[in-house]
mmCIF file of C-alpha atoms and ligand atoms in Angstrom:
data_model
loop_
_atom_site.group_PDB
_atom_site.id
_atom_site.type_symbol
_atom_site.label_atom_id
_atom_site.label_comp_id
_atom_site.label_asym_id
_atom_site.label_seq_id
_atom_site.Cartn_x
_atom_site.Cartn_y
_atom_site.Cartn_z
ATOM 1 C CA MET A 430 -31.647 -84.235 -27.830
ATOM 2 C CA GLY A 431 -34.996 -84.510 -26.706
ATOM 3 C CA LEU A 432 -38.136 -82.464 -26.676
ATOM 4 C CA GLU A 433 -37.249 -80.968 -23.272
ATOM 5 C CA GLU A 434 -34.102 -79.388 -24.589
ATOM 6 C CA LYS A 435 -36.156 -77.839 -27.506
ATOM 7 C CA LEU A 436 -38.882 -76.519 -25.033
ATOM 8 C CA PRO A 437 -37.010 -75.673 -21.984
ATOM 9 C CA SER A 438 -40.054 -73.935 -20.375
ATOM 10 C CA GLY A 439 -42.190 -76.934 -21.171
ATOM 11 C CA VAL A 440 -44.959 -74.792 -22.886
ATOM 12 C CA LEU A 441 -45.983 -74.967 -26.348
ATOM 13 C CA LEU A 442 -48.449 -72.598 -27.929
ATOM 14 C CA THR A 443 -50.163 -73.249 -31.113
ATOM 15 C CA SER A 444 -53.587 -73.030 -32.704
ATOM 16 C CA VAL A 445 -56.172 -75.682 -33.258
ATOM 17 C CA GLU A 446 -55.843 -75.272 -37.075
ATOM 18 C CA LYS A 447 -52.049 -75.966 -36.833
ATOM 19 C CA ALA A 448 -52.663 -78.997 -34.638
ATOM 20 C CA ALA A 449 -55.279 -80.534 -36.818
ATOM 21 C CA GLY A 450 -53.076 -79.930 -40.001
ATOM 22 C CA TRP A 451 -50.077 -81.543 -38.338
ATOM 23 C CA ALA A 452 -52.112 -84.548 -37.076
ATOM 24 C CA ARG A 453 -53.955 -85.005 -40.364
ATOM 25 C CA ALA A 454 -50.643 -84.721 -42.430
ATOM 26 C CA ARG A 455 -49.069 -87.400 -40.245
ATOM 27 C CA SER A 456 -51.826 -89.910 -40.488
ATOM 28 C CA VAL A 457 -52.607 -90.335 -44.170
ATOM 29 C CA TRP A 458 -53.588 -93.643 -45.265
ATOM 30 C CA PRO A 459 -53.620 -94.467 -49.046
ATOM 31 C CA ALA A 460 -56.305 -96.688 -50.755
ATOM 32 C CA THR A 461 -54.814 -99.176 -53.405
ATOM 33 C CA PHE A 462 -55.734 -97.954 -56.782
ATOM 34 C CA GLY A 463 -52.962 -99.165 -59.042
ATOM 35 C CA LEU A 464 -54.459 -99.093 -62.799
ATOM 36 C CA ALA A 465 -51.520 -99.741 -65.076
ATOM 37 C CA CYS A 466 -47.930 -99.507 -65.384
ATOM 38 C CA CYS A 467 -47.353 -96.653 -62.992
ATOM 39 C CA ALA A 468 -48.540 -99.054 -60.309
ATOM 40 C CA MET A 469 -45.222 -100.543 -60.467
ATOM 41 C CA GLU A 470 -43.524 -97.471 -59.263
ATOM 42 C CA LEU A 471 -46.273 -96.977 -56.739
ATOM 43 C CA MET A 472 -45.558 -100.471 -55.424
ATOM 44 C CA MET A 473 -41.744 -99.706 -55.449
ATOM 45 C CA THR A 474 -42.337 -96.763 -53.317
ATOM 46 C CA GLY A 475 -43.712 -99.118 -50.671
ATOM 47 C CA GLY A 476 -40.670 -101.120 -50.747
ATOM 48 C CA PRO A 477 -37.683 -100.999 -48.385
ATOM 49 C CA LYS A 478 -35.487 -98.808 -50.605
ATOM 50 C CA HIS A 479 -37.754 -95.905 -50.643
ATOM 51 C CA ASP A 480 -39.530 -96.623 -47.547
ATOM 52 C CA LEU A 481 -43.047 -95.258 -47.588
ATOM 53 C CA ALA A 482 -43.332 -96.317 -43.866
ATOM 54 C CA ARG A 483 -41.276 -93.252 -42.880
ATOM 55 C CA PHE A 484 -44.609 -91.323 -43.317
ATOM 56 C CA GLY A 485 -46.519 -93.906 -41.680
ATOM 57 C CA MET A 486 -48.260 -94.629 -45.068
ATOM 58 C CA GLU A 487 -47.036 -98.309 -45.629
ATOM 59 C CA ARG A 488 -50.641 -99.629 -44.805
ATOM 60 C CA ALA A 489 -52.441 -99.641 -48.093
ATOM 61 C CA SER A 490 -56.050 -99.890 -47.254
ATOM 62 C CA ASN A 491 -58.160 -102.469 -49.177
ATOM 63 C CA THR A 492 -61.390 -100.942 -47.868
ATOM 64 C CA PRO A 493 -61.863 -97.085 -48.877
ATOM 65 C CA ARG A 494 -63.651 -96.589 -45.461
ATOM 66 C CA GLN A 495 -60.363 -96.757 -43.925
ATOM 67 C CA ALA A 496 -58.377 -94.490 -46.391
ATOM 68 C CA ASP A 497 -58.131 -90.859 -46.985
ATOM 69 C CA LEU A 498 -55.670 -90.671 -49.901
ATOM 70 C CA MET A 499 -56.446 -91.949 -53.408
ATOM 71 C CA ILE A 500 -53.209 -92.435 -55.591
ATOM 72 C CA VAL A 501 -54.579 -92.872 -59.027
ATOM 73 C CA ALA A 502 -51.526 -94.909 -60.656
ATOM 74 C CA GLY A 503 -52.275 -95.333 -64.307
ATOM 75 C CA ARG A 504 -54.623 -94.633 -67.099
ATOM 76 C CA VAL A 505 -58.414 -94.627 -66.189
ATOM 77 C CA SER A 506 -60.698 -96.345 -68.530
ATOM 78 C CA GLN A 507 -64.247 -95.246 -69.219
ATOM 79 C CA LYS A 508 -65.308 -98.467 -67.752
ATOM 80 C CA MET A 509 -63.411 -98.049 -64.501
ATOM 81 C CA ALA A 510 -64.536 -94.377 -63.997
ATOM 82 C CA PRO A 511 -67.834 -95.115 -62.070
ATOM 83 C CA VAL A 512 -65.842 -97.603 -59.898
ATOM 84 C CA LEU A 513 -63.267 -95.182 -59.109
ATOM 85 C CA ARG A 514 -65.852 -92.514 -58.265
ATOM 86 C CA GLN A 515 -67.737 -94.900 -56.006
ATOM 87 C CA ILE A 516 -64.505 -95.690 -54.137
ATOM 88 C CA TYR A 517 -63.616 -92.129 -53.563
ATOM 89 C CA ASP A 518 -67.227 -91.396 -52.286
ATOM 90 C CA GLN A 519 -66.815 -94.089 -49.824
ATOM 91 C CA MET A 520 -63.434 -92.773 -48.504
ATOM 92 C CA ALA A 521 -63.312 -90.958 -45.098
ATOM 93 C CA ASP A 522 -63.423 -87.212 -45.123
ATOM 94 C CA PRO A 523 -61.205 -85.169 -45.493
ATOM 95 C CA LYS A 524 -59.687 -86.805 -48.282
ATOM 96 C CA TRP A 525 -57.199 -86.193 -50.980
ATOM 97 C CA VAL A 526 -56.058 -87.406 -54.444
ATOM 98 C CA ILE A 527 -52.760 -87.621 -56.084
ATOM 99 C CA SER A 528 -52.999 -88.110 -59.897
ATOM 100 C CA MET A 529 -49.804 -90.262 -60.792
ATOM 101 C CA GLY A 530 -48.524 -90.105 -64.228
ATOM 102 C CA VAL A 531 -49.263 -88.411 -67.295
ATOM 103 C CA CYS A 532 -52.017 -90.981 -68.219
ATOM 104 C CA ALA A 533 -54.073 -90.394 -64.928
ATOM 105 C CA SER A 534 -53.550 -86.563 -65.449
ATOM 106 C CA SER A 535 -54.463 -86.129 -69.016
ATOM 107 C CA GLY A 536 -54.994 -89.458 -70.742
ATOM 108 C CA GLY A 537 -51.244 -89.204 -71.935
ATOM 109 C CA MET A 538 -50.665 -91.067 -75.258
ATOM 110 C CA PHE A 539 -54.039 -92.670 -75.044
ATOM 111 C CA ASN A 540 -56.015 -89.972 -76.820
ATOM 112 C CA ASN A 541 -58.987 -92.142 -77.634
ATOM 113 C CA TYR A 542 -62.569 -92.939 -76.682
ATOM 114 C CA ALA A 543 -61.843 -95.634 -74.197
ATOM 115 C CA ILE A 544 -59.579 -93.719 -71.754
ATOM 116 C CA VAL A 545 -60.741 -90.752 -69.470
ATOM 117 C CA GLN A 546 -58.828 -87.795 -70.632
ATOM 118 C CA GLY A 547 -57.796 -86.761 -67.086
ATOM 119 C CA VAL A 548 -58.888 -88.293 -63.676
ATOM 120 C CA ASP A 549 -60.075 -84.739 -62.611
ATOM 121 C CA HIS A 550 -63.176 -85.420 -64.830
ATOM 122 C CA ILE A 551 -64.262 -87.921 -62.209
ATOM 123 C CA VAL A 552 -62.652 -86.828 -58.873
ATOM 124 C CA PRO A 553 -61.135 -83.580 -57.508
ATOM 125 C CA VAL A 554 -57.330 -83.860 -57.641
ATOM 126 C CA ASP A 555 -54.948 -82.161 -55.185
ATOM 127 C CA ILE A 556 -51.547 -82.973 -56.781
ATOM 128 C CA TYR A 557 -50.737 -83.712 -60.395
ATOM 129 C CA LEU A 558 -47.577 -85.771 -60.675
ATOM 130 C CA PRO A 559 -45.904 -85.620 -64.141
ATOM 131 C CA GLY A 560 -43.953 -88.493 -65.880
ATOM 132 C CA CYS A 561 -44.228 -91.611 -67.763
ATOM 133 C CA PRO A 562 -43.765 -93.395 -65.342
ATOM 134 C CA PRO A 563 -42.875 -91.104 -62.504
ATOM 135 C CA ARG A 564 -40.081 -92.451 -60.342
ATOM 136 C CA PRO A 565 -40.565 -93.268 -56.670
ATOM 137 C CA GLU A 566 -38.534 -90.362 -55.605
ATOM 138 C CA MET A 567 -41.191 -88.116 -57.502
ATOM 139 C CA LEU A 568 -43.978 -89.708 -55.795
ATOM 140 C CA LEU A 569 -42.283 -89.152 -52.288
ATOM 141 C CA ASP A 570 -41.872 -85.447 -53.307
ATOM 142 C CA SER A 571 -45.590 -85.250 -54.222
ATOM 143 C CA ILE A 572 -46.578 -86.675 -50.994
ATOM 144 C CA LEU A 573 -44.357 -83.962 -49.106
ATOM 145 C CA LYS A 574 -46.099 -81.484 -51.107
ATOM 146 C CA LEU A 575 -49.473 -82.849 -50.098
ATOM 147 C CA HIS A 576 -48.382 -82.782 -46.539
ATOM 148 C CA ASP A 577 -47.543 -79.198 -46.816
ATOM 149 C CA LYS A 578 -51.023 -78.618 -48.379
ATOM 150 C CA ILE A 579 -52.842 -80.482 -45.599
ATOM 151 C CA MET A 580 -50.762 -78.698 -42.775
ATOM 152 C CA ASN A 581 -51.740 -75.406 -44.226
ATOM 153 C CA THR A 582 -55.487 -76.184 -44.685
ATOM 154 C CA LYS A 583 -57.788 -73.501 -43.083
ATOM 155 C CA LEU A 584 -60.610 -74.580 -40.689
ATOM 156 C CA GLY A 585 -63.970 -73.003 -39.948
ATOM 157 C CA LYS A 586 -64.506 -69.270 -40.670
ATOM 158 C CA ASN A 587 -60.851 -69.104 -42.094
ATOM 159 C CA ARG A 588 -61.640 -71.694 -44.526
ATOM 160 C CA ASP A 589 -64.921 -69.898 -45.647
ATOM 161 C CA ARG A 590 -62.893 -66.679 -45.980
ATOM 162 C CA GLU A 591 -60.260 -68.300 -48.002
ATOM 163 C CA ILE A 592 -62.729 -69.872 -50.464
ATOM 164 C CA THR A 593 -64.587 -66.629 -50.716
ATOM 165 C CA GLU A 594 -61.176 -64.669 -51.570
ATOM 166 C CA LEU A 595 -60.431 -67.295 -54.106
ATOM 167 C CA GLU A 596 -63.737 -67.203 -55.817
ATOM 168 C CA ASN A 597 -63.664 -63.403 -55.863
ATOM 169 C CA ALA A 598 -60.001 -63.446 -57.486
ATOM 170 C CA ARG A 599 -61.283 -65.972 -60.095
ATOM 171 C CA LEU A 600 -64.381 -63.806 -60.870
ATOM 172 C CA GLY A 601 -61.987 -60.682 -61.180
ATOM 173 C CA LEU A 602 -60.019 -62.388 -63.920
ATOM 174 C CA ALA A 603 -59.989 -60.780 -67.263
ATOM 175 C CA PRO A 604 -61.171 -63.237 -69.934
ATOM 176 C CA MET A 605 -58.368 -64.497 -72.139
ATOM 177 C CA ARG A 606 -57.993 -62.550 -75.487
ATOM 178 C CA LEU A 607 -56.187 -63.878 -78.557
ATOM 179 C CA PRO A 608 -54.479 -61.195 -80.765
ATOM 180 C CA SER A 609 -56.748 -60.755 -83.630
ATOM 181 C CA PRO A 610 -54.997 -60.604 -87.160
ATOM 182 C CA GLU A 611 -54.485 -57.233 -88.858
ATOM 183 C CA GLY A 612 -57.752 -56.104 -90.510
ATOM 184 C CA SER A 613 -59.742 -58.660 -88.852
ATOM 185 C CA GLN A 614 -63.206 -57.696 -87.371
ATOM 186 C CA LEU A 615 -62.670 -60.215 -84.431
HETATM 187 S S1 LIG B 1510 -47.950 -92.589 -67.610
HETATM 188 FE FE1 LIG B 1510 -46.686 -94.255 -68.522
HETATM 189 S S2 LIG B 1510 -46.319 -95.607 -67.150
HETATM 190 FE FE2 LIG B 1510 -47.833 -94.647 -66.201
HETATM 191 S S3 LIG B 1510 -49.737 -95.602 -66.878
HETATM 192 FE FE3 LIG B 1510 -49.423 -94.174 -68.575
HETATM 193 S S4 LIG B 1510 -48.003 -95.306 -69.991
HETATM 194 FE FE4 LIG B 1510 -48.015 -96.387 -68.120
#
């Protein structure tokens, strides 16, 4: 069945926002950023069994200027943090970040001074992927979720309105209160 059967009248109506989201979601190029053992699973995802190429993402860019997705695979040391930020800054806009594995997301078991306790201290993260290490299927699932996010990204005035609504919703949140012990003045 071809496109002609799906669209018998030959007319397709959509918005610029939807068309841009669709095009962006289907042209994501990842930058290589394997830092530790999670990178093995990342490499597996590019292999023939899991076939990252089905999303057109098999081309891992060795220059950040030709990449718009950073998959942080593994723990981030304090020494690597400024390098990671520099590479992120050099990537093309709009850009996205997947934090792959518990070490990248929170420092994991490495609760010490040498490891950044979450890569979101360095760059904004779009998708947090749990696991130690996450399986390639989990990475594929996070990529599909990222595609959804990209396809539903608002543009122009719609985006400004969405940001304002989110900010107002956060400002309206009641501060968290802990139950005070009986008789306490807290
Ligand atoms: S989450 Fe597990 S597999 Fe991934 S970098 Fe940390 S220790 Fe290694």
